């Protein structure tokens, strides 16, 4: 069995590092894995058991939950943030959203889709409905337009009153 230490941070630099075959630096990762994939091998029952155990132990929310502050929907400021400067000083003008700070323009549709994805990231257990996204975006006056954008860009689940998007 061969052991390696792999530094994955691209901005990591180890100055005056000794030449060592057991250490792989960020600039060497691609070449190392290419070389590793070129080695012919046969999968055994032991490999499959190891893969199943790794999948079983996989923690989906490991990176998200420990450092997340607690917050509620009513506490957050509503509106579409600017894709460039991230301010909430955006207003809708026809088919575009324009930032009053940096003057960045974005199509309303892409801004609403981005805001809806942000909502889903912040509230993964909440159903994304037309009403909630309309309230979340706040600058888009037409609820009908929000519904059209959601229907076009997300999967609709349910019917009429119980319709939500994933």
Short mmCIF file of N, CA and C in Angstrom, two decimals:
data_model
loop_
_atom_site.label_atom_id
_atom_site.label_comp_id
_atom_site.label_asym_id
_atom_site.label_seq_id
_atom_site.Cartn_x
_atom_site.Cartn_y
_atom_site.Cartn_z
N UNK A 1 0.85 -1.17 0.00
CA UNK A 1 0.00 0.00 0.00
C UNK A 1 0.89 1.24 0.00
N UNK A 2 0.50 2.21 -0.77
CA UNK A 2 1.27 3.43 -0.91
C UNK A 2 0.48 4.60 -0.33
N UNK A 3 1.08 5.43 0.50
CA UNK A 3 0.42 6.57 1.12
C UNK A 3 0.96 7.86 0.54
N UNK A 4 0.08 8.82 0.33
CA UNK A 4 0.47 10.13 -0.19
C UNK A 4 -0.20 11.22 0.64
N UNK A 5 0.44 12.36 0.73
CA UNK A 5 -0.16 13.55 1.32
C UNK A 5 -0.44 14.49 0.15
N UNK A 6 -1.70 14.90 0.01
CA UNK A 6 -2.09 15.74 -1.12
C UNK A 6 -2.57 17.09 -0.58
N UNK A 7 -1.93 18.16 -1.02
CA UNK A 7 -2.35 19.51 -0.68
C UNK A 7 -3.28 20.00 -1.79
N UNK A 8 -4.55 20.22 -1.48
CA UNK A 8 -5.52 20.55 -2.53
C UNK A 8 -5.77 22.05 -2.68
N UNK A 9 -5.37 22.85 -1.72
CA UNK A 9 -5.60 24.29 -1.80
C UNK A 9 -4.72 24.88 -2.90
N UNK A 10 -5.37 25.45 -3.93
CA UNK A 10 -4.64 25.99 -5.08
C UNK A 10 -3.72 27.15 -4.72
N UNK A 11 -4.05 27.87 -3.66
CA UNK A 11 -3.22 29.02 -3.29
C UNK A 11 -2.11 28.63 -2.31
N UNK A 12 -1.98 27.34 -2.01
CA UNK A 12 -0.95 26.86 -1.10
C UNK A 12 0.41 26.79 -1.82
N UNK A 13 1.43 27.29 -1.16
CA UNK A 13 2.79 27.16 -1.67
C UNK A 13 3.68 26.80 -0.49
N UNK A 14 4.48 25.77 -0.67
CA UNK A 14 5.42 25.37 0.37
C UNK A 14 6.82 25.68 -0.15
N UNK A 15 7.41 26.73 0.38
CA UNK A 15 8.73 27.15 -0.06
C UNK A 15 9.80 26.24 0.52
N UNK A 16 10.84 26.01 -0.24
CA UNK A 16 11.99 25.19 0.15
C UNK A 16 11.55 23.80 0.61
N UNK A 17 10.56 23.26 -0.08
CA UNK A 17 10.06 21.92 0.26
C UNK A 17 11.06 20.88 -0.21
N UNK A 18 11.32 19.88 0.62
CA UNK A 18 12.22 18.82 0.18
C UNK A 18 11.58 18.00 -0.93
N UNK A 19 12.39 17.46 -1.81
CA UNK A 19 11.86 16.60 -2.86
C UNK A 19 11.45 15.30 -2.19
N UNK A 20 10.15 15.02 -2.30
CA UNK A 20 9.59 13.90 -1.57
C UNK A 20 8.51 13.25 -2.43
N UNK A 21 8.59 11.97 -2.66
CA UNK A 21 7.61 11.28 -3.50
C UNK A 21 6.26 11.08 -2.82
N UNK A 22 6.20 11.28 -1.51
CA UNK A 22 4.94 11.04 -0.81
C UNK A 22 4.08 12.29 -0.70
N UNK A 23 4.57 13.43 -1.17
CA UNK A 23 3.81 14.67 -1.10
C UNK A 23 3.43 15.11 -2.50
N UNK A 24 2.14 15.44 -2.68
CA UNK A 24 1.64 15.92 -3.97
C UNK A 24 1.12 17.34 -3.76
N UNK A 25 1.65 18.27 -4.53
CA UNK A 25 1.27 19.66 -4.41
C UNK A 25 0.16 19.99 -5.41
N UNK A 26 -0.56 21.10 -5.21
CA UNK A 26 -1.71 21.42 -6.06
C UNK A 26 -1.42 21.39 -7.56
N UNK A 27 -0.25 21.83 -7.95
CA UNK A 27 0.07 21.84 -9.38
C UNK A 27 0.34 20.45 -9.94
N UNK A 28 0.52 19.47 -9.06
CA UNK A 28 0.81 18.11 -9.50
C UNK A 28 -0.40 17.18 -9.48
N UNK A 29 -1.52 17.64 -8.94
CA UNK A 29 -2.69 16.76 -8.73
C UNK A 29 -3.21 16.18 -10.04
N UNK A 30 -3.41 17.01 -11.04
CA UNK A 30 -3.96 16.53 -12.32
C UNK A 30 -3.09 15.43 -12.93
N UNK A 31 -1.78 15.69 -12.96
CA UNK A 31 -0.85 14.71 -13.53
C UNK A 31 -0.86 13.42 -12.71
N UNK A 32 -0.91 13.54 -11.38
CA UNK A 32 -0.91 12.37 -10.51
C UNK A 32 -2.14 11.49 -10.76
N UNK A 33 -3.33 12.11 -10.82
CA UNK A 33 -4.54 11.33 -11.04
C UNK A 33 -4.60 10.75 -12.44
N UNK A 34 -4.07 11.47 -13.40
CA UNK A 34 -4.00 10.94 -14.76
C UNK A 34 -3.14 9.67 -14.78
N UNK A 35 -2.01 9.73 -14.10
CA UNK A 35 -1.10 8.59 -14.00
C UNK A 35 -1.78 7.44 -13.22
N UNK A 36 -2.48 7.78 -12.17
CA UNK A 36 -3.17 6.78 -11.35
C UNK A 36 -4.27 6.07 -12.15
N UNK A 37 -5.01 6.84 -12.95
CA UNK A 37 -6.08 6.25 -13.77
C UNK A 37 -5.55 5.37 -14.88
N UNK A 38 -4.31 5.56 -15.26
CA UNK A 38 -3.71 4.77 -16.34
C UNK A 38 -3.28 3.38 -15.86
N UNK A 39 -3.20 3.19 -14.56
CA UNK A 39 -2.79 1.89 -14.02
C UNK A 39 -3.97 0.92 -14.12
N UNK A 40 -3.79 -0.21 -14.84
CA UNK A 40 -4.89 -1.16 -14.96
C UNK A 40 -5.12 -1.86 -13.61
N UNK A 41 -6.38 -2.04 -13.26
CA UNK A 41 -6.70 -2.71 -12.00
C UNK A 41 -8.04 -3.43 -12.13
N UNK A 42 -8.26 -4.35 -11.24
CA UNK A 42 -9.49 -5.13 -11.23
C UNK A 42 -10.22 -4.86 -9.92
N UNK A 43 -11.52 -4.56 -10.02
CA UNK A 43 -12.30 -4.31 -8.81
C UNK A 43 -12.66 -5.63 -8.15
N UNK A 44 -12.46 -5.67 -6.85
CA UNK A 44 -12.78 -6.88 -6.09
C UNK A 44 -13.97 -6.60 -5.18
N UNK A 45 -14.39 -7.63 -4.49
CA UNK A 45 -15.49 -7.50 -3.54
C UNK A 45 -15.11 -6.52 -2.42
N UNK A 46 -13.83 -6.54 -2.05
CA UNK A 46 -13.34 -5.63 -1.02
C UNK A 46 -13.47 -4.17 -1.44
N UNK A 47 -13.20 -3.87 -2.71
CA UNK A 47 -13.36 -2.51 -3.23
C UNK A 47 -14.82 -2.06 -3.14
N UNK A 48 -15.72 -2.94 -3.52
CA UNK A 48 -17.15 -2.61 -3.48
C UNK A 48 -17.63 -2.37 -2.04
N UNK A 49 -17.16 -3.19 -1.10
CA UNK A 49 -17.52 -3.01 0.30
C UNK A 49 -17.00 -1.66 0.83
N UNK A 50 -15.79 -1.31 0.43
CA UNK A 50 -15.22 -0.03 0.83
C UNK A 50 -16.05 1.13 0.25
N UNK A 51 -16.43 1.03 -1.01
CA UNK A 51 -17.24 2.07 -1.65
C UNK A 51 -18.60 2.21 -0.95
N UNK A 52 -19.22 1.09 -0.63
CA UNK A 52 -20.52 1.12 0.07
C UNK A 52 -20.38 1.76 1.45
N UNK A 53 -19.30 1.43 2.15
CA UNK A 53 -19.08 2.00 3.48
C UNK A 53 -18.86 3.51 3.40
N UNK A 54 -18.10 3.96 2.40
CA UNK A 54 -17.88 5.40 2.21
C UNK A 54 -19.18 6.13 1.90
N UNK A 55 -20.02 5.53 1.06
CA UNK A 55 -21.32 6.14 0.74
C UNK A 55 -22.21 6.19 1.97
N UNK A 56 -22.15 5.14 2.77
CA UNK A 56 -22.95 5.06 3.99
C UNK A 56 -22.55 6.15 4.99
N UNK A 57 -21.25 6.43 5.06
CA UNK A 57 -20.73 7.41 6.01
C UNK A 57 -20.76 8.84 5.49
N UNK A 58 -21.16 9.01 4.23
CA UNK A 58 -21.15 10.34 3.62
C UNK A 58 -22.09 11.28 4.36
N UNK A 59 -21.59 12.45 4.69
CA UNK A 59 -22.38 13.46 5.39
C UNK A 59 -22.73 14.56 4.40
N UNK A 60 -23.99 14.60 3.96
CA UNK A 60 -24.41 15.56 2.94
C UNK A 60 -24.33 17.00 3.41
N UNK A 61 -24.76 17.26 4.63
CA UNK A 61 -24.83 18.63 5.11
C UNK A 61 -23.64 19.02 5.97
N UNK A 62 -22.58 18.24 5.92
CA UNK A 62 -21.43 18.47 6.79
C UNK A 62 -20.88 19.88 6.67
N UNK A 63 -20.73 20.38 5.45
CA UNK A 63 -20.13 21.69 5.24
C UNK A 63 -21.07 22.84 5.55
N UNK A 64 -22.35 22.61 5.45
CA UNK A 64 -23.30 23.71 5.59
C UNK A 64 -23.71 23.96 7.04
N UNK A 65 -24.10 22.94 7.75
CA UNK A 65 -24.75 23.14 9.04
C UNK A 65 -23.88 23.66 10.19
N UNK A 66 -22.65 23.20 10.37
CA UNK A 66 -21.92 23.63 11.56
C UNK A 66 -21.70 25.14 11.67
N UNK A 67 -21.48 25.84 10.56
CA UNK A 67 -21.14 27.25 10.62
C UNK A 67 -22.29 28.18 10.26
N UNK A 68 -23.46 27.64 10.03
CA UNK A 68 -24.58 28.48 9.60
C UNK A 68 -25.21 29.19 10.79
N UNK A 69 -25.35 30.51 10.71
CA UNK A 69 -26.05 31.23 11.79
C UNK A 69 -27.54 30.95 11.69
N UNK A 70 -28.24 31.10 12.77
CA UNK A 70 -29.68 30.90 12.71
C UNK A 70 -30.34 32.18 12.19
N UNK A 71 -31.33 32.01 11.35
CA UNK A 71 -32.05 33.14 10.78
C UNK A 71 -33.44 32.67 10.38
N UNK A 72 -34.33 33.62 10.24
CA UNK A 72 -35.69 33.32 9.79
C UNK A 72 -36.04 34.23 8.63
N UNK A 73 -36.99 33.79 7.84
CA UNK A 73 -37.40 34.50 6.62
C UNK A 73 -37.77 35.96 6.93
N UNK A 74 -38.53 36.18 7.98
CA UNK A 74 -39.00 37.54 8.28
C UNK A 74 -37.87 38.48 8.68
N UNK A 75 -36.74 37.93 9.14
CA UNK A 75 -35.61 38.76 9.56
C UNK A 75 -34.81 39.32 8.39
N UNK A 76 -34.90 38.67 7.23
CA UNK A 76 -34.04 39.02 6.10
C UNK A 76 -34.65 40.11 5.23
N UNK A 77 -33.78 40.95 4.68
CA UNK A 77 -34.22 42.01 3.77
C UNK A 77 -34.54 41.39 2.42
N UNK A 78 -35.66 41.71 1.86
CA UNK A 78 -36.10 41.13 0.60
C UNK A 78 -35.62 42.01 -0.56
N UNK A 79 -35.53 41.40 -1.73
CA UNK A 79 -35.12 42.12 -2.93
C UNK A 79 -34.13 41.30 -3.73
N UNK A 80 -33.86 41.73 -4.94
CA UNK A 80 -32.89 41.05 -5.79
C UNK A 80 -31.56 41.76 -5.62
N UNK A 81 -30.52 40.98 -5.37
CA UNK A 81 -29.20 41.57 -5.21
C UNK A 81 -28.54 41.73 -6.58
N UNK A 82 -27.66 42.70 -6.66
CA UNK A 82 -26.92 42.95 -7.90
C UNK A 82 -25.94 41.80 -8.12
N UNK A 83 -25.88 41.30 -9.34
CA UNK A 83 -24.97 40.19 -9.66
C UNK A 83 -23.52 40.63 -9.61
N UNK A 84 -23.28 41.93 -9.71
CA UNK A 84 -21.89 42.43 -9.74
C UNK A 84 -21.41 42.91 -8.36
N UNK A 85 -22.15 43.83 -7.74
CA UNK A 85 -21.69 44.41 -6.47
C UNK A 85 -22.45 43.86 -5.26
N UNK A 86 -23.47 43.04 -5.48
CA UNK A 86 -24.24 42.35 -4.45
C UNK A 86 -25.08 43.27 -3.55
N UNK A 87 -25.27 44.50 -3.96
CA UNK A 87 -26.12 45.39 -3.16
C UNK A 87 -27.59 45.07 -3.46
N UNK A 88 -28.46 45.51 -2.58
CA UNK A 88 -29.90 45.31 -2.80
C UNK A 88 -30.52 46.57 -3.40
N UNK A 89 -29.72 47.40 -4.02
CA UNK A 89 -30.19 48.64 -4.64
C UNK A 89 -30.51 48.41 -6.11
N UNK A 90 -31.34 47.42 -6.36
CA UNK A 90 -31.69 47.05 -7.73
C UNK A 90 -33.16 47.39 -7.96
N UNK A 91 -33.45 47.94 -9.13
CA UNK A 91 -34.85 48.19 -9.48
C UNK A 91 -35.13 47.60 -10.86
N UNK A 92 -36.39 47.28 -11.09
CA UNK A 92 -36.80 46.70 -12.37
C UNK A 92 -37.18 47.82 -13.32
N UNK A 93 -36.70 47.71 -14.56
CA UNK A 93 -37.04 48.67 -15.58
C UNK A 93 -37.34 47.89 -16.85
N UNK A 94 -38.59 47.60 -17.09
CA UNK A 94 -38.98 46.80 -18.24
C UNK A 94 -38.53 45.37 -18.08
N UNK A 95 -37.70 44.89 -19.02
CA UNK A 95 -37.23 43.51 -18.97
C UNK A 95 -35.87 43.38 -18.28
N UNK A 96 -35.39 44.49 -17.70
CA UNK A 96 -34.07 44.47 -17.08
C UNK A 96 -34.14 44.91 -15.63
N UNK A 97 -33.17 44.42 -14.86
CA UNK A 97 -32.96 44.89 -13.50
C UNK A 97 -31.67 45.70 -13.52
N UNK A 98 -31.73 46.88 -12.95
CA UNK A 98 -30.58 47.79 -12.99
C UNK A 98 -30.18 48.17 -11.58
N UNK A 99 -28.89 48.06 -11.30
CA UNK A 99 -28.35 48.42 -9.99
C UNK A 99 -28.13 49.93 -9.95
N UNK A 100 -28.63 50.57 -8.92
CA UNK A 100 -28.47 52.02 -8.81
C UNK A 100 -27.06 52.40 -8.33
N UNK A 101 -26.33 51.44 -7.79
CA UNK A 101 -24.97 51.72 -7.29
C UNK A 101 -23.93 51.61 -8.41
N UNK A 102 -23.86 50.42 -9.05
CA UNK A 102 -22.80 50.20 -10.06
C UNK A 102 -23.34 50.25 -11.50
N UNK A 103 -24.63 50.45 -11.67
CA UNK A 103 -25.29 50.56 -12.99
C UNK A 103 -25.27 49.25 -13.79
N UNK A 104 -25.00 48.14 -13.13
CA UNK A 104 -25.00 46.83 -13.80
C UNK A 104 -26.43 46.48 -14.22
N UNK A 105 -26.57 45.98 -15.45
CA UNK A 105 -27.88 45.57 -15.97
C UNK A 105 -27.92 44.06 -16.14
N UNK A 106 -29.08 43.49 -15.82
CA UNK A 106 -29.28 42.05 -15.95
C UNK A 106 -30.73 41.82 -16.36
N UNK A 107 -30.95 40.82 -17.19
CA UNK A 107 -32.32 40.50 -17.56
C UNK A 107 -33.10 40.11 -16.31
N UNK A 108 -34.33 40.57 -16.23
CA UNK A 108 -35.17 40.27 -15.07
C UNK A 108 -35.30 38.77 -14.86
N UNK A 109 -35.44 38.02 -15.95
CA UNK A 109 -35.60 36.58 -15.83
C UNK A 109 -34.40 35.94 -15.13
N UNK A 110 -33.19 36.28 -15.54
CA UNK A 110 -32.01 35.68 -14.92
C UNK A 110 -31.86 36.15 -13.47
N UNK A 111 -32.25 37.38 -13.18
CA UNK A 111 -32.17 37.90 -11.81
C UNK A 111 -33.15 37.16 -10.90
N UNK A 112 -34.35 36.90 -11.40
CA UNK A 112 -35.36 36.18 -10.61
C UNK A 112 -34.92 34.74 -10.39
N UNK A 113 -34.37 34.10 -11.41
CA UNK A 113 -33.89 32.72 -11.28
C UNK A 113 -32.77 32.66 -10.24
N UNK A 114 -31.85 33.61 -10.29
CA UNK A 114 -30.76 33.67 -9.33
C UNK A 114 -31.29 33.86 -7.91
N UNK A 115 -32.26 34.77 -7.76
CA UNK A 115 -32.86 35.04 -6.44
C UNK A 115 -33.61 33.80 -5.93
N UNK A 116 -34.29 33.09 -6.83
CA UNK A 116 -35.02 31.88 -6.43
C UNK A 116 -34.04 30.80 -5.95
N UNK A 117 -32.91 30.68 -6.63
CA UNK A 117 -31.88 29.71 -6.21
C UNK A 117 -31.30 30.10 -4.85
N UNK A 118 -31.11 31.40 -4.63
CA UNK A 118 -30.62 31.87 -3.34
C UNK A 118 -31.63 31.54 -2.24
N UNK A 119 -32.92 31.74 -2.53
CA UNK A 119 -33.97 31.41 -1.57
C UNK A 119 -33.90 29.93 -1.22
N UNK A 120 -33.78 29.08 -2.24
CA UNK A 120 -33.74 27.63 -2.03
C UNK A 120 -32.51 27.22 -1.23
N UNK A 121 -31.39 27.91 -1.44
CA UNK A 121 -30.18 27.63 -0.68
C UNK A 121 -30.35 28.02 0.79
N UNK A 122 -30.97 29.16 1.03
CA UNK A 122 -31.17 29.64 2.40
C UNK A 122 -32.26 28.87 3.14
N UNK A 123 -33.28 28.42 2.39
CA UNK A 123 -34.41 27.73 3.00
C UNK A 123 -34.69 26.42 2.26
N UNK A 124 -33.81 25.43 2.41
CA UNK A 124 -33.95 24.19 1.65
C UNK A 124 -35.22 23.39 1.98
N UNK A 125 -35.80 23.60 3.14
CA UNK A 125 -36.99 22.85 3.53
C UNK A 125 -38.30 23.54 3.16
N UNK A 126 -38.21 24.76 2.68
CA UNK A 126 -39.41 25.52 2.30
C UNK A 126 -39.78 25.22 0.85
N UNK A 127 -41.07 25.20 0.57
CA UNK A 127 -41.53 25.03 -0.81
C UNK A 127 -41.42 26.37 -1.53
N UNK A 128 -40.88 26.33 -2.73
CA UNK A 128 -40.68 27.54 -3.52
C UNK A 128 -41.94 27.77 -4.37
N UNK A 129 -42.81 28.64 -3.88
CA UNK A 129 -44.06 28.95 -4.58
C UNK A 129 -43.94 30.30 -5.28
N UNK A 130 -44.88 30.56 -6.16
CA UNK A 130 -44.90 31.86 -6.85
C UNK A 130 -44.99 33.00 -5.84
N UNK A 131 -45.86 32.85 -4.85
CA UNK A 131 -46.07 33.89 -3.85
C UNK A 131 -44.82 34.18 -3.04
N UNK A 132 -44.14 33.13 -2.62
CA UNK A 132 -42.96 33.33 -1.78
C UNK A 132 -41.82 33.96 -2.59
N UNK A 133 -41.66 33.54 -3.84
CA UNK A 133 -40.60 34.13 -4.68
C UNK A 133 -40.96 35.57 -5.04
N UNK A 134 -42.22 35.85 -5.26
CA UNK A 134 -42.67 37.22 -5.53
C UNK A 134 -42.34 38.11 -4.34
N UNK A 135 -42.61 37.62 -3.15
CA UNK A 135 -42.29 38.37 -1.94
C UNK A 135 -40.77 38.49 -1.75
N UNK A 136 -40.04 37.41 -2.04
CA UNK A 136 -38.58 37.39 -1.87
C UNK A 136 -37.92 38.39 -2.81
N UNK A 137 -38.38 38.43 -4.06
CA UNK A 137 -37.79 39.35 -5.04
C UNK A 137 -38.22 40.78 -4.79
N UNK A 138 -39.41 40.98 -4.38
CA UNK A 138 -40.03 42.25 -4.00
C UNK A 138 -40.02 43.37 -5.06
N UNK A 139 -39.03 43.44 -5.93
CA UNK A 139 -39.00 44.54 -6.91
C UNK A 139 -39.78 44.22 -8.18
N UNK A 140 -40.07 42.93 -8.41
CA UNK A 140 -40.84 42.55 -9.60
C UNK A 140 -42.31 42.62 -9.23
N UNK A 141 -43.01 43.55 -9.87
CA UNK A 141 -44.39 43.80 -9.48
C UNK A 141 -45.36 42.72 -9.93
N UNK A 142 -45.13 42.13 -11.09
CA UNK A 142 -46.07 41.18 -11.65
C UNK A 142 -45.86 39.77 -11.11
N UNK A 143 -46.86 39.29 -10.37
CA UNK A 143 -46.82 37.93 -9.85
C UNK A 143 -46.92 36.94 -11.01
N UNK A 144 -47.63 37.34 -12.03
CA UNK A 144 -47.80 36.50 -13.22
C UNK A 144 -46.46 36.27 -13.92
N UNK A 145 -45.65 37.31 -13.96
CA UNK A 145 -44.33 37.20 -14.58
C UNK A 145 -43.42 36.27 -13.78
N UNK A 146 -43.49 36.37 -12.45
CA UNK A 146 -42.73 35.47 -11.58
C UNK A 146 -43.14 34.02 -11.87
N UNK A 147 -44.44 33.79 -11.97
CA UNK A 147 -44.96 32.45 -12.23
C UNK A 147 -44.42 31.92 -13.56
N UNK A 148 -44.42 32.76 -14.57
CA UNK A 148 -43.93 32.37 -15.90
C UNK A 148 -42.44 32.00 -15.83
N UNK A 149 -41.65 32.83 -15.15
CA UNK A 149 -40.20 32.59 -15.03
C UNK A 149 -39.92 31.30 -14.27
N UNK A 150 -40.64 31.07 -13.17
CA UNK A 150 -40.45 29.85 -12.39
C UNK A 150 -40.85 28.62 -13.20
N UNK A 151 -41.97 28.71 -13.90
CA UNK A 151 -42.45 27.58 -14.70
C UNK A 151 -41.46 27.23 -15.81
N UNK A 152 -40.85 28.26 -16.37
CA UNK A 152 -39.90 28.07 -17.47
C UNK A 152 -38.56 27.50 -17.00
N UNK A 153 -38.12 27.83 -15.79
CA UNK A 153 -36.78 27.49 -15.34
C UNK A 153 -36.68 26.42 -14.25
N UNK A 154 -37.81 26.03 -13.67
CA UNK A 154 -37.79 25.02 -12.62
C UNK A 154 -38.85 23.96 -12.92
N UNK A 155 -38.80 22.87 -12.18
CA UNK A 155 -39.80 21.81 -12.33
C UNK A 155 -41.01 22.10 -11.46
N UNK A 156 -42.18 22.16 -12.08
CA UNK A 156 -43.41 22.42 -11.35
C UNK A 156 -43.92 21.12 -10.73
N UNK A 157 -44.32 21.19 -9.45
CA UNK A 157 -44.84 20.02 -8.75
C UNK A 157 -46.20 20.40 -8.18
N UNK A 158 -47.18 19.54 -8.38
CA UNK A 158 -48.51 19.80 -7.87
C UNK A 158 -49.35 20.57 -8.87
N UNK A 159 -50.54 20.94 -8.42
CA UNK A 159 -51.46 21.67 -9.30
C UNK A 159 -52.13 22.80 -8.55
N UNK A 160 -52.58 23.76 -9.31
CA UNK A 160 -53.32 24.95 -8.87
C UNK A 160 -52.78 25.53 -7.58
N UNK A 161 -53.57 25.44 -6.52
CA UNK A 161 -53.25 26.06 -5.25
C UNK A 161 -52.00 25.48 -4.57
N UNK A 162 -51.70 24.22 -4.85
CA UNK A 162 -50.61 23.54 -4.18
C UNK A 162 -49.37 23.43 -5.07
N UNK A 163 -49.29 24.25 -6.09
CA UNK A 163 -48.18 24.23 -7.02
C UNK A 163 -46.93 24.85 -6.39
N UNK A 164 -45.81 24.16 -6.51
CA UNK A 164 -44.52 24.70 -6.07
C UNK A 164 -43.46 24.23 -7.05
N UNK A 165 -42.25 24.77 -6.92
CA UNK A 165 -41.20 24.50 -7.90
C UNK A 165 -39.97 23.92 -7.21
N UNK A 166 -39.29 23.05 -7.95
CA UNK A 166 -38.04 22.45 -7.44
C UNK A 166 -36.91 22.73 -8.40
#
